[in-house]
Coordinates of C-alpha atoms and ligand atoms in Angstrom, one line a residue:
M1 CA 102.8 344.7 -9.0
A2 CA 103.4 347.4 -11.6
N3 CA 105.9 346.7 -14.4
S4 CA 109.3 348.2 -13.8
K5 CA 112.3 348.5 -16.1
Y6 CA 113.9 345.8 -14.1
E7 CA 111.3 343.2 -14.7
Y8 CA 113.0 341.8 -17.8
V9 CA 115.4 339.9 -15.5
K10 CA 112.6 337.5 -14.7
A11 CA 113.0 336.1 -18.2
F12 CA 116.4 334.8 -17.3
E13 CA 114.9 332.1 -15.1
Q14 CA 115.0 328.7 -16.7
P15 CA 111.8 326.6 -16.8
D16 CA 112.2 323.3 -15.0
L17 CA 108.9 321.5 -15.3
L18 CA 109.3 317.8 -14.8
L19 CA 107.9 315.5 -17.5
P20 CA 104.2 314.8 -16.9
N21 CA 102.9 311.4 -15.9
T22 CA 106.1 310.0 -14.5
W23 CA 107.0 309.0 -11.0
I24 CA 109.2 311.5 -9.3
V25 CA 111.8 310.4 -6.8
V26 CA 113.5 313.0 -4.7
R27 CA 116.6 311.5 -3.0
I28 CA 118.3 313.5 -0.3
D29 CA 121.6 312.6 1.3
G30 CA 123.5 314.0 4.3
R31 CA 126.5 316.1 3.4
G32 CA 129.7 314.8 4.8
F33 CA 128.0 312.4 7.2
H34 CA 131.1 310.2 7.6
K35 CA 132.6 313.2 9.4
F36 CA 129.4 314.2 11.0
S37 CA 128.9 310.7 12.4
S38 CA 132.3 310.7 14.1
K39 CA 131.8 314.2 15.5
Y40 CA 128.7 313.0 17.4
A41 CA 130.2 309.6 18.1
F42 CA 127.6 307.5 16.2
E43 CA 127.7 303.9 17.1
K44 CA 129.2 301.8 14.4
P45 CA 128.0 300.3 12.1
N46 CA 124.5 301.5 13.0
D47 CA 123.6 304.2 15.4
R48 CA 119.9 303.6 16.2
R49 CA 119.3 307.1 17.4
A50 CA 120.5 308.6 14.2
L51 CA 118.3 306.3 12.1
D52 CA 115.3 307.0 14.4
L53 CA 115.9 310.7 13.8
M54 CA 116.2 310.3 10.0
N55 CA 112.9 308.3 10.2
A56 CA 111.2 311.0 12.3
A57 CA 112.2 313.7 9.9
A58 CA 111.0 311.7 6.9
K59 CA 107.7 311.1 8.6
A60 CA 107.3 314.8 9.3
V61 CA 108.1 315.5 5.6
M62 CA 105.4 313.1 4.6
S63 CA 102.8 314.6 6.8
E64 CA 103.5 318.1 5.4
L65 CA 103.4 316.9 1.8
P66 CA 100.4 314.6 1.2
D67 CA 101.5 314.1 -2.4
I68 CA 104.3 311.8 -1.3
V69 CA 103.2 308.2 -1.8
I70 CA 106.1 306.4 -0.1
A71 CA 109.6 307.0 1.2
Y72 CA 112.6 304.8 1.8
G73 CA 115.5 305.5 4.0
I74 CA 119.0 304.0 4.7
S75 CA 122.0 305.5 6.4
D76 CA 122.0 309.2 5.7
E77 CA 119.7 309.1 2.7
Y78 CA 116.0 309.2 2.0
S79 CA 114.1 308.7 -1.2
F80 CA 110.6 310.4 -1.4
V81 CA 108.3 309.2 -4.2
F82 CA 105.7 311.5 -5.7
H83 CA 102.8 309.9 -7.5
K84 CA 103.1 310.2 -11.3
S85 CA 99.9 312.3 -11.3
C86 CA 101.3 314.8 -8.8
M87 CA 100.9 318.4 -9.8
L88 CA 102.5 320.0 -6.7
F89 CA 104.3 323.3 -7.7
E90 CA 103.2 322.5 -11.3
R91 CA 106.0 319.8 -11.1
R92 CA 108.7 322.4 -11.0
E93 CA 111.9 320.5 -10.1
S94 CA 113.7 323.1 -8.1
K95 CA 110.6 323.8 -6.0
L96 CA 110.0 320.1 -5.3
V97 CA 113.6 319.3 -4.5
T98 CA 114.4 322.4 -2.3
T99 CA 111.1 322.0 -0.4
I100 CA 111.9 318.4 0.5
V101 CA 115.5 319.2 1.4
S102 CA 114.7 322.2 3.6
T103 CA 111.6 320.6 5.2
F104 CA 113.6 317.5 6.0
T105 CA 116.6 319.4 7.3
A106 CA 114.5 321.7 9.5
H107 CA 112.8 318.7 11.2
F108 CA 116.2 316.9 11.5
V109 CA 117.6 319.9 13.4
L110 CA 114.4 320.5 15.4
L111 CA 114.2 316.9 16.6
W112 CA 117.9 316.4 17.2
N113 CA 117.7 317.1 20.9
L114 CA 115.1 314.4 21.3
Y115 CA 117.4 311.7 20.0
F116 CA 120.7 313.1 21.1
P117 CA 119.8 314.9 24.4
E118 CA 123.3 314.8 25.7
L119 CA 125.0 316.1 22.5
P120 CA 123.8 319.6 21.5
L121 CA 124.3 320.5 17.8
S122 CA 126.9 323.0 16.9
P123 CA 128.1 324.4 13.6
P124 CA 128.8 323.1 11.0
L125 CA 125.1 322.1 11.2
P126 CA 123.8 319.0 9.3
S127 CA 122.8 319.7 5.8
F128 CA 121.4 317.6 2.9
D129 CA 121.7 317.6 -0.8
G130 CA 118.8 316.5 -3.1
R131 CA 118.0 315.5 -6.6
A132 CA 115.0 314.5 -8.6
V133 CA 114.9 311.5 -10.9
L134 CA 111.9 310.5 -13.1
Y135 CA 110.7 306.9 -13.6
P136 CA 108.3 306.3 -16.5
S137 CA 106.9 303.0 -15.3
V138 CA 105.9 301.2 -12.1
Q139 CA 108.5 298.6 -13.0
N140 CA 111.2 301.3 -13.2
L141 CA 110.1 302.8 -9.9
R142 CA 110.0 299.4 -8.2
D143 CA 113.5 298.6 -9.6
Y144 CA 114.7 301.9 -8.1
M145 CA 113.3 301.0 -4.7
S146 CA 114.8 297.5 -5.0
W147 CA 118.2 299.0 -6.0
R148 CA 118.2 301.1 -2.8
Q149 CA 117.2 298.1 -0.6
V150 CA 119.8 295.8 -2.2
D151 CA 122.3 298.6 -1.5
C152 CA 121.2 298.6 2.1
H153 CA 121.6 294.9 2.4
I154 CA 125.0 294.8 0.8
N155 CA 126.4 297.7 2.8
N156 CA 125.0 296.5 6.1
L157 CA 126.4 293.0 5.7
Y158 CA 129.8 294.5 4.8
N159 CA 129.7 297.0 7.6
T160 CA 128.5 294.5 10.2
T161 CA 131.3 292.2 9.4
F162 CA 133.9 295.0 9.1
W163 CA 133.0 296.4 12.5
A164 CA 132.8 293.0 14.2
L165 CA 136.4 292.3 13.0
I166 CA 137.5 295.6 14.5
Q167 CA 135.3 295.8 17.7
M168 CA 135.4 292.1 18.6
G169 CA 138.3 290.7 16.5
G170 CA 140.8 293.4 17.5
L171 CA 141.8 294.2 13.9
D172 CA 142.4 297.7 12.7
A173 CA 140.5 299.3 9.8
K174 CA 143.2 298.4 7.2
E175 CA 143.4 294.8 8.3
A176 CA 139.6 294.4 8.4
E177 CA 139.4 295.9 4.9
K178 CA 142.0 293.5 3.6
E179 CA 140.3 290.5 5.2
L180 CA 137.0 291.4 3.5
A181 CA 138.4 292.2 0.1
G182 CA 136.8 289.9 -2.5
S183 CA 134.7 288.0 0.0
A184 CA 131.3 286.8 -1.0
A185 CA 128.1 287.3 1.1
A186 CA 128.3 283.7 2.3
D187 CA 131.9 284.3 3.5
K188 CA 130.7 287.3 5.6
H189 CA 127.9 285.3 7.2
E190 CA 130.5 282.5 8.0
T191 CA 133.0 285.0 9.5
L192 CA 130.3 286.6 11.6
F193 CA 129.0 283.2 12.8
S194 CA 132.1 281.2 13.3
R195 CA 134.3 284.0 14.8
F196 CA 131.8 286.1 16.7
K197 CA 128.7 283.9 17.1
I198 CA 126.7 286.5 15.3
N199 CA 123.8 285.2 13.2
Y200 CA 123.3 287.9 10.7
N201 CA 119.7 287.0 10.2
N202 CA 119.0 288.0 13.8
E203 CA 120.3 291.5 13.2
P204 CA 117.5 294.2 13.5
D205 CA 115.3 294.5 10.5
M206 CA 115.9 298.3 10.4
Y207 CA 119.6 297.7 9.8
K208 CA 119.1 294.9 7.3
K209 CA 116.1 296.2 5.3
G210 CA 116.1 300.0 5.8
S211 CA 112.9 302.0 6.6
V212 CA 109.8 302.2 4.5
V213 CA 107.4 305.1 5.3
F214 CA 103.9 305.1 3.9
R215 CA 100.3 305.9 4.5
D216 CA 98.5 302.9 6.0
Y217 CA 95.0 301.9 5.0
E218 CA 93.4 298.4 5.1
L219 CA 95.7 295.6 3.9
V220 CA 94.5 293.4 1.1
E221 CA 94.5 289.7 2.0
P222 CA 97.3 287.8 0.3
G223 CA 95.9 285.8 -2.6
S224 CA 92.6 287.7 -2.9
V225 CA 91.9 288.7 -6.5
S226 CA 90.8 292.3 -7.1
E227 CA 87.4 292.5 -8.8
V228 CA 87.3 293.8 -12.3
V229 CA 84.1 295.8 -12.9
D230 CA 82.7 296.1 -16.3
E231 CA 81.4 299.7 -16.6
D232 CA 78.9 300.9 -19.2
F233 CA 79.3 304.2 -21.0
A234 CA 76.9 306.2 -18.8
K235 CA 78.7 305.1 -15.7
T236 CA 82.0 306.1 -17.3
I237 CA 80.7 309.6 -18.0
E238 CA 79.3 309.8 -14.4
Q239 CA 82.7 308.8 -13.1
L240 CA 84.4 311.5 -15.1
E241 CA 82.3 314.1 -13.5
L242 CA 82.9 312.6 -10.1
S243 CA 86.6 312.3 -10.5
K244 CA 87.4 315.9 -9.5
S245 CA 85.6 315.6 -6.2
Q246 CA 87.0 312.2 -5.8
E247 CA 90.5 313.6 -6.2
E248 CA 89.7 316.1 -3.4
K249 CA 88.4 313.3 -1.2
D250 CA 91.5 311.3 -1.9
R251 CA 93.7 314.2 -0.9
K252 CA 91.9 314.6 2.4
R253 CA 92.0 310.9 3.0
R254 CA 95.7 310.9 2.4
A255 CA 96.2 313.9 4.7
K256 CA 94.3 312.1 7.5
A257 CA 95.9 308.6 7.1
I258 CA 98.2 307.2 9.7
I259 CA 101.8 307.3 8.5
T260 CA 103.7 304.1 9.4
I261 CA 107.3 303.2 9.4
Q262 CA 108.1 299.6 8.6
H263 CA 111.3 297.6 8.0
V264 CA 110.1 295.2 5.4
D265 CA 111.0 293.6 2.0
I266 CA 110.0 296.0 -0.8
I267 CA 111.7 293.9 -3.5
K268 CA 109.2 291.1 -3.5
D269 CA 105.7 291.6 -5.0
E270 CA 103.9 291.0 -1.8
F271 CA 104.5 294.4 -0.2
W272 CA 103.0 296.1 -3.2
E273 CA 100.2 293.6 -3.9
R274 CA 98.9 293.9 -0.3
R275 CA 98.9 297.7 -0.6
P276 CA 97.5 298.4 -4.0
W277 CA 96.7 302.1 -3.2
L278 CA 100.5 302.9 -3.1
L279 CA 101.1 302.6 -6.9
S280 CA 97.6 302.8 -8.4
Ligands
ATP301 P1 128.6 312.9 0.9 O1 128.6 314.3 1.4 O2 129.2 312.7 -0.4 O3 127.2 312.2 1.0 P2 129.1 311.3 3.2 O4 130.3 311.3 4.2 O5 127.8 311.7 3.8 O6 129.6 312.1 2.0 P3 127.8 308.8 2.4 O7 128.2 307.9 1.3 O8 126.6 309.6 2.2 O9 129.1 309.8 2.6 O10 127.8 307.9 3.7 C1 127.3 308.3 4.9 C2 128.1 307.9 6.0 O11 127.6 308.4 7.2 C3 128.2 306.4 6.2 O12 129.3 305.8 5.5 C4 128.4 306.3 7.7 O13 129.8 306.4 8.0 C5 127.7 307.5 8.3 N1 126.4 307.2 8.9 C6 125.2 307.6 8.4 N2 124.2 307.2 9.2 C7 124.8 306.5 10.1 C8 124.2 305.7 11.3 N3 122.9 305.7 11.5 N4 125.1 305.1 12.1 C9 126.4 305.1 11.8 N5 127.0 305.8 10.8 C10 126.2 306.5 10.0
ATP302 P1 105.2 330.6 -2.3 O1 105.1 329.4 -1.6 O2 104.7 330.5 -3.7 O3 106.5 331.3 -2.3 P2 104.3 332.7 -0.5 O4 103.1 332.8 0.3 O5 105.6 332.4 0.3 O6 104.1 331.6 -1.6 P3 105.8 334.9 -1.7 O7 105.6 335.5 -3.0 O8 107.1 334.2 -1.4 O9 104.5 334.0 -1.4 O10 105.6 336.0 -0.6 C1 106.0 335.9 0.7 C2 105.0 336.6 1.6 O11 105.3 336.3 2.9 C3 104.9 338.1 1.4 O12 103.9 338.4 0.4 C4 104.4 338.5 2.8 O13 103.0 338.4 2.9 C5 105.0 337.5 3.7 N1 106.2 337.9 4.4 C6 107.5 337.5 4.1 N2 108.4 338.1 4.9 C7 107.7 339.0 5.6 C8 108.1 339.9 6.6 N3 109.3 340.0 7.0 N4 107.1 340.6 7.2 C9 105.8 340.5 6.8 N5 105.4 339.7 5.9 C10 106.3 338.9 5.3
MG303 MG1 126.6 311.4 -1.6
MG304 MG1 126.1 311.5 2.7
MG305 MG1 124.7 308.4 1.9
MG306 MG1 107.4 332.2 -0.6
MG307 MG1 108.9 335.3 -1.7

């Protein structure tokens, strides 16, 4: 387009390139979902339909954005991890965050009827906020994922006990809160078991561990040692030349891979060791 006298305004835009070679986590969170969940009478503490809908929207986001390596969801939030080598939108933060947020929201709304057929959506419609956080090392990234999963565990144990006291114990919210104030995890397990015959360990994994979404390839057998190949110089050069087409192949492979949703421990090493493609 030809220059116009107005074009100088473009220079007011701030650059927002994210630091290269760092893991990008985009976390989105439902706006006012406490209220939203009562409007649509979510079952407490966990409405399975709502979680399934969150997971379906996250899966759709992952299939539209092959650069996402893994995603983790609990309650009304989802974290999407872009590989540290990702160059999507030249790593412009606002492009990455707003694309994730709007793609997720669009699918959440589109799929709503499938999960809540008897409760049509009406304004105010569901919306999500989003932010990007950078993690320089795999350890930092894994600690981030662990932090979210620990949060899931702590919240779910609390909420399960809280709602048992109300729904089965006849307490009101204030009384239940008071009863749980200062209680340790073991106390909550004990309350659930002795008063309501609930063994917390038998609660669904989706509630206890959250949802992990990733591309599935072949699992590496536990205990198998990955081979270290000693490459000579010629081979290294050859590989440098191949790496571009390899990158393209990897992209296509990612785009075709099956996306799976699992409710598993991502704090322990095993999950990552058995799926070395995730963080390599
Ligand atoms: P904000 O806009 O600040 O995020 P919020 O009301 O969404 O406010 P959150 O801390 O994000 O607050 O908490 C989300 C709330 O949504 C939970 O506390 C819970 O009440 C409700 N919620 C979300 N998902 C579910 C679900 N699957 N089943 C039952 N309740 C849910
Ligand atoms: P990017 O993802 O970088 O924004 P883009 O393809 O969306 O890429 P834009 O610069 O945003 O590129 O341009 C939007 C394009 O969408 C227009 O050039 C035009 O081709 C098309 N488009 C948008 N709205 C209309 C419309 N109402 N009628 C016809 N074409 C439209
Ligand atoms: Mg919030
Ligand atoms: Mg929220
Ligand atoms: Mg939340
Ligand atoms: Mg456009
Ligand atoms: Mg445009």
